[in-house]
Coordinates of N, CA, C and O in Angstrom, one line a residue:
M1 N 4.9 -34.2 15.4 CA 3.8 -34.4 14.5 C 3.7 -33.3 13.5 O 3.8 -32.1 13.8
D2 N 3.5 -33.7 12.3 CA 3.3 -32.7 11.2 C 1.8 -32.5 11.0 O 1.0 -33.4 10.7
Y3 N 1.4 -31.2 11.0 CA 0.0 -30.9 10.8 C -0.2 -30.5 9.4 O 0.7 -29.9 8.7
L4 N -1.4 -30.7 8.8 CA -1.8 -30.3 7.5 C -2.7 -29.1 7.5 O -3.6 -29.0 8.3
A5 N -2.4 -28.2 6.6 CA -3.3 -27.1 6.4 C -4.3 -27.4 5.4 O -5.5 -27.0 5.5
H6 N -4.0 -28.3 4.4 CA -4.9 -28.7 3.4 C -4.6 -30.2 3.0 O -3.4 -30.5 2.8
S7 N -5.6 -31.0 2.9 CA -5.5 -32.4 2.5 C -5.3 -32.4 1.0 O -5.7 -31.4 0.3
A8 N -4.8 -33.5 0.5 CA -4.7 -33.6 -1.0 C -6.1 -33.7 -1.6 O -7.0 -34.3 -1.0
R9 N -6.3 -33.0 -2.7 CA -7.6 -33.0 -3.3 C -7.5 -32.4 -4.7 O -6.6 -31.6 -5.0
L10 N -8.3 -32.9 -5.6 CA -8.4 -32.4 -7.0 C -7.1 -32.4 -7.7 O -6.7 -31.5 -8.4
G11 N -6.3 -33.4 -7.4 CA -5.0 -33.6 -8.1 C -3.9 -32.7 -7.5 O -2.8 -32.7 -7.9
K12 N -4.2 -32.0 -6.4 CA -3.2 -31.2 -5.7 C -2.7 -31.9 -4.5 O -3.5 -32.5 -3.8
P13 N -1.4 -31.8 -4.2 CA -0.9 -32.5 -3.0 C -1.3 -31.8 -1.7 O -1.7 -30.7 -1.7
S14 N -1.1 -32.6 -0.6 CA -1.4 -31.9 0.6 C -0.4 -30.9 0.9 O 0.7 -30.8 0.3
Q15 N -0.7 -30.0 1.8 CA 0.2 -28.9 2.2 C 0.3 -28.9 3.7 O -0.7 -28.8 4.4
S16 N 1.5 -28.8 4.2 CA 1.8 -28.8 5.6 C 1.3 -27.5 6.2 O 1.3 -26.4 5.5
Y17 N 1.0 -27.5 7.4 CA 0.6 -26.2 8.1 C 1.7 -25.2 8.0 O 1.5 -24.1 7.7
E18 N 2.9 -25.7 8.3 CA 4.1 -24.8 8.3 C 4.3 -24.1 7.0 O 4.5 -22.9 6.9
D19 N 4.3 -24.9 5.9 CA 4.4 -24.4 4.5 C 3.3 -23.4 4.2 O 3.6 -22.3 3.6
H20 N 2.1 -23.7 4.6 CA 1.0 -22.9 4.3 C 1.1 -21.5 5.0 O 1.0 -20.5 4.3
V21 N 1.4 -21.5 6.3 CA 1.6 -20.3 7.0 C 2.7 -19.4 6.5 O 2.5 -18.2 6.3
K22 N 3.8 -20.1 6.2 CA 4.9 -19.3 5.6 C 4.5 -18.6 4.3 O 4.8 -17.5 4.0
H23 N 3.9 -19.4 3.4 CA 3.5 -18.9 2.1 C 2.5 -17.8 2.2 O 2.6 -16.7 1.6
V24 N 1.5 -17.9 3.1 CA 0.5 -16.9 3.3 C 1.2 -15.6 3.8 O 0.9 -14.5 3.3
F25 N 2.1 -15.8 4.8 CA 2.8 -14.6 5.3 C 3.6 -13.8 4.3 O 3.4 -12.6 4.1
V26 N 4.3 -14.6 3.5 CA 5.2 -13.9 2.5 C 4.3 -13.2 1.4 O 4.6 -12.1 1.1
E27 N 3.3 -13.9 0.9 CA 2.5 -13.3 -0.1 C 1.7 -12.1 0.4 O 1.5 -11.1 -0.3
A28 N 1.1 -12.2 1.6 CA 0.3 -11.1 2.2 C 1.2 -9.9 2.4 O 0.8 -8.8 2.1
C29 N 2.4 -10.1 2.8 CA 3.4 -9.0 3.0 C 3.8 -8.4 1.7 O 3.9 -7.2 1.5
R30 N 3.9 -9.2 0.7 CA 4.2 -8.7 -0.7 C 3.1 -7.9 -1.2 O 3.3 -6.8 -1.7
F31 N 1.9 -8.4 -1.1 CA 0.7 -7.6 -1.6 C 0.6 -6.3 -0.8 O 0.2 -5.2 -1.3
A32 N 0.8 -6.4 0.5 CA 0.6 -5.2 1.4 C 1.7 -4.1 1.0 O 1.3 -2.9 1.0
S33 N 2.8 -4.5 0.7 CA 3.9 -3.6 0.2 C 3.5 -2.9 -1.0 O 3.7 -1.7 -1.2
E34 N 2.8 -3.6 -1.9 CA 2.3 -3.0 -3.2 C 1.2 -2.0 -2.9 O 1.2 -0.9 -3.5
V35 N 0.3 -2.3 -2.0 CA -0.8 -1.4 -1.6 C -0.3 -0.2 -1.0 O -0.8 0.9 -1.3
E36 N 0.7 -0.3 -0.2 CA 1.3 0.9 0.5 C 1.8 2.0 -0.4 O 1.8 3.1 -0.1
K37 N 2.1 1.6 -1.6 CA 2.5 2.6 -2.6 C 1.4 3.6 -2.9 O 1.7 4.7 -3.3
F38 N 0.2 3.2 -2.7 CA -1.0 4.0 -3.0 C -1.5 4.7 -1.8 O -2.5 5.5 -1.8
A39 N -1.0 4.4 -0.6 CA -1.4 5.0 0.6 C -0.2 5.3 1.5 O 0.0 4.7 2.6
P40 N 0.6 6.2 1.1 CA 1.9 6.5 1.8 C 1.7 7.0 3.2 O 2.5 6.8 4.1
K41 N 0.5 7.5 3.5 CA 0.2 7.9 4.9 C 0.2 6.8 5.9 O 0.6 6.9 7.0
Y42 N -0.1 5.6 5.4 CA -0.1 4.4 6.3 C 1.0 3.5 6.1 O 1.0 2.3 6.6
K43 N 2.1 3.9 5.4 CA 3.3 3.1 5.1 C 3.8 2.6 6.5 O 4.0 3.3 7.4
G44 N 4.1 1.3 6.5 CA 4.6 0.7 7.7 C 3.5 0.2 8.6 O 3.5 -1.0 8.9
F45 N 2.6 1.0 9.0 CA 1.5 0.6 9.8 C 0.6 -0.5 9.1 O 0.3 -1.5 9.6
F46 N 0.3 -0.2 7.8 CA -0.5 -1.2 7.0 C 0.3 -2.5 6.9 O -0.3 -3.6 7.2
L47 N 1.5 -2.5 6.6 CA 2.3 -3.7 6.4 C 2.3 -4.5 7.7 O 2.2 -5.7 7.8
K48 N 2.6 -3.8 8.8 CA 2.6 -4.5 10.1 C 1.3 -5.1 10.5 O 1.2 -6.3 11.0
T49 N 0.2 -4.5 10.2 CA -1.1 -5.0 10.5 C -1.4 -6.2 9.6 O -1.9 -7.3 10.2
I50 N -1.1 -6.2 8.4 CA -1.3 -7.3 7.5 C -0.4 -8.5 7.9 O -0.8 -9.7 7.9
A51 N 0.9 -8.2 8.3 CA 1.8 -9.3 8.7 C 1.2 -10.0 9.9 O 1.3 -11.2 10.0
L52 N 0.7 -9.3 10.9 CA 0.1 -9.9 12.1 C -1.1 -10.7 11.7 O -1.3 -11.9 12.2
A53 N -2.0 -10.2 10.9 CA -3.2 -11.0 10.4 C -2.8 -12.2 9.7 O -3.3 -13.3 9.9
A54 N -1.8 -12.1 8.8 CA -1.4 -13.3 8.0 C -0.7 -14.4 9.0 O -0.9 -15.6 8.8
E55 N 0.0 -13.9 9.9 CA 0.7 -14.8 10.9 C -0.3 -15.7 11.7 O -0.1 -16.8 11.9
Y56 N -1.4 -15.1 12.0 CA -2.4 -15.7 12.9 C -3.6 -16.2 12.3 O -4.4 -16.9 12.9
H57 N -3.8 -16.0 11.0 CA -5.1 -16.3 10.4 C -5.5 -17.8 10.4 O -6.7 -18.1 10.4
D58 N -4.6 -18.7 10.4 CA -4.9 -20.1 10.4 C -4.7 -20.8 11.8 O -4.8 -22.0 11.8
L59 N -4.5 -20.0 12.8 CA -4.3 -20.6 14.1 C -5.4 -21.6 14.5 O -5.1 -22.6 15.2
G60 N -6.6 -21.3 14.2 CA -7.8 -22.1 14.5 C -7.7 -23.5 13.9 O -8.3 -24.5 14.4
K61 N -6.9 -23.7 12.9 CA -6.8 -25.0 12.3 C -6.1 -26.0 13.2 O -6.2 -27.2 13.0
L62 N -5.4 -25.5 14.2 CA -4.7 -26.4 15.2 C -5.6 -26.8 16.4 O -5.3 -27.6 17.2
D63 N -6.8 -26.1 16.5 CA -7.7 -26.4 17.6 C -8.4 -27.7 17.3 O -9.0 -27.9 16.2
S64 N -8.4 -28.6 18.3 CA -9.1 -29.9 18.1 C -10.6 -29.7 18.1 O -11.4 -30.4 17.6

């Protein structure tokens, strides 16, 4: 079964849960890497924290 993260609306197509989670993870990690440039003390730790948050942030969408 394919789950949806977003239904089609306002002229935008629906988005599968898998595609959404992958996109959020990649973008969150990209942004976190940019932020780390300004906080070298937290390099690595910040990215790992954001990566975990991004990976799990939509898990509730699968709950009936």
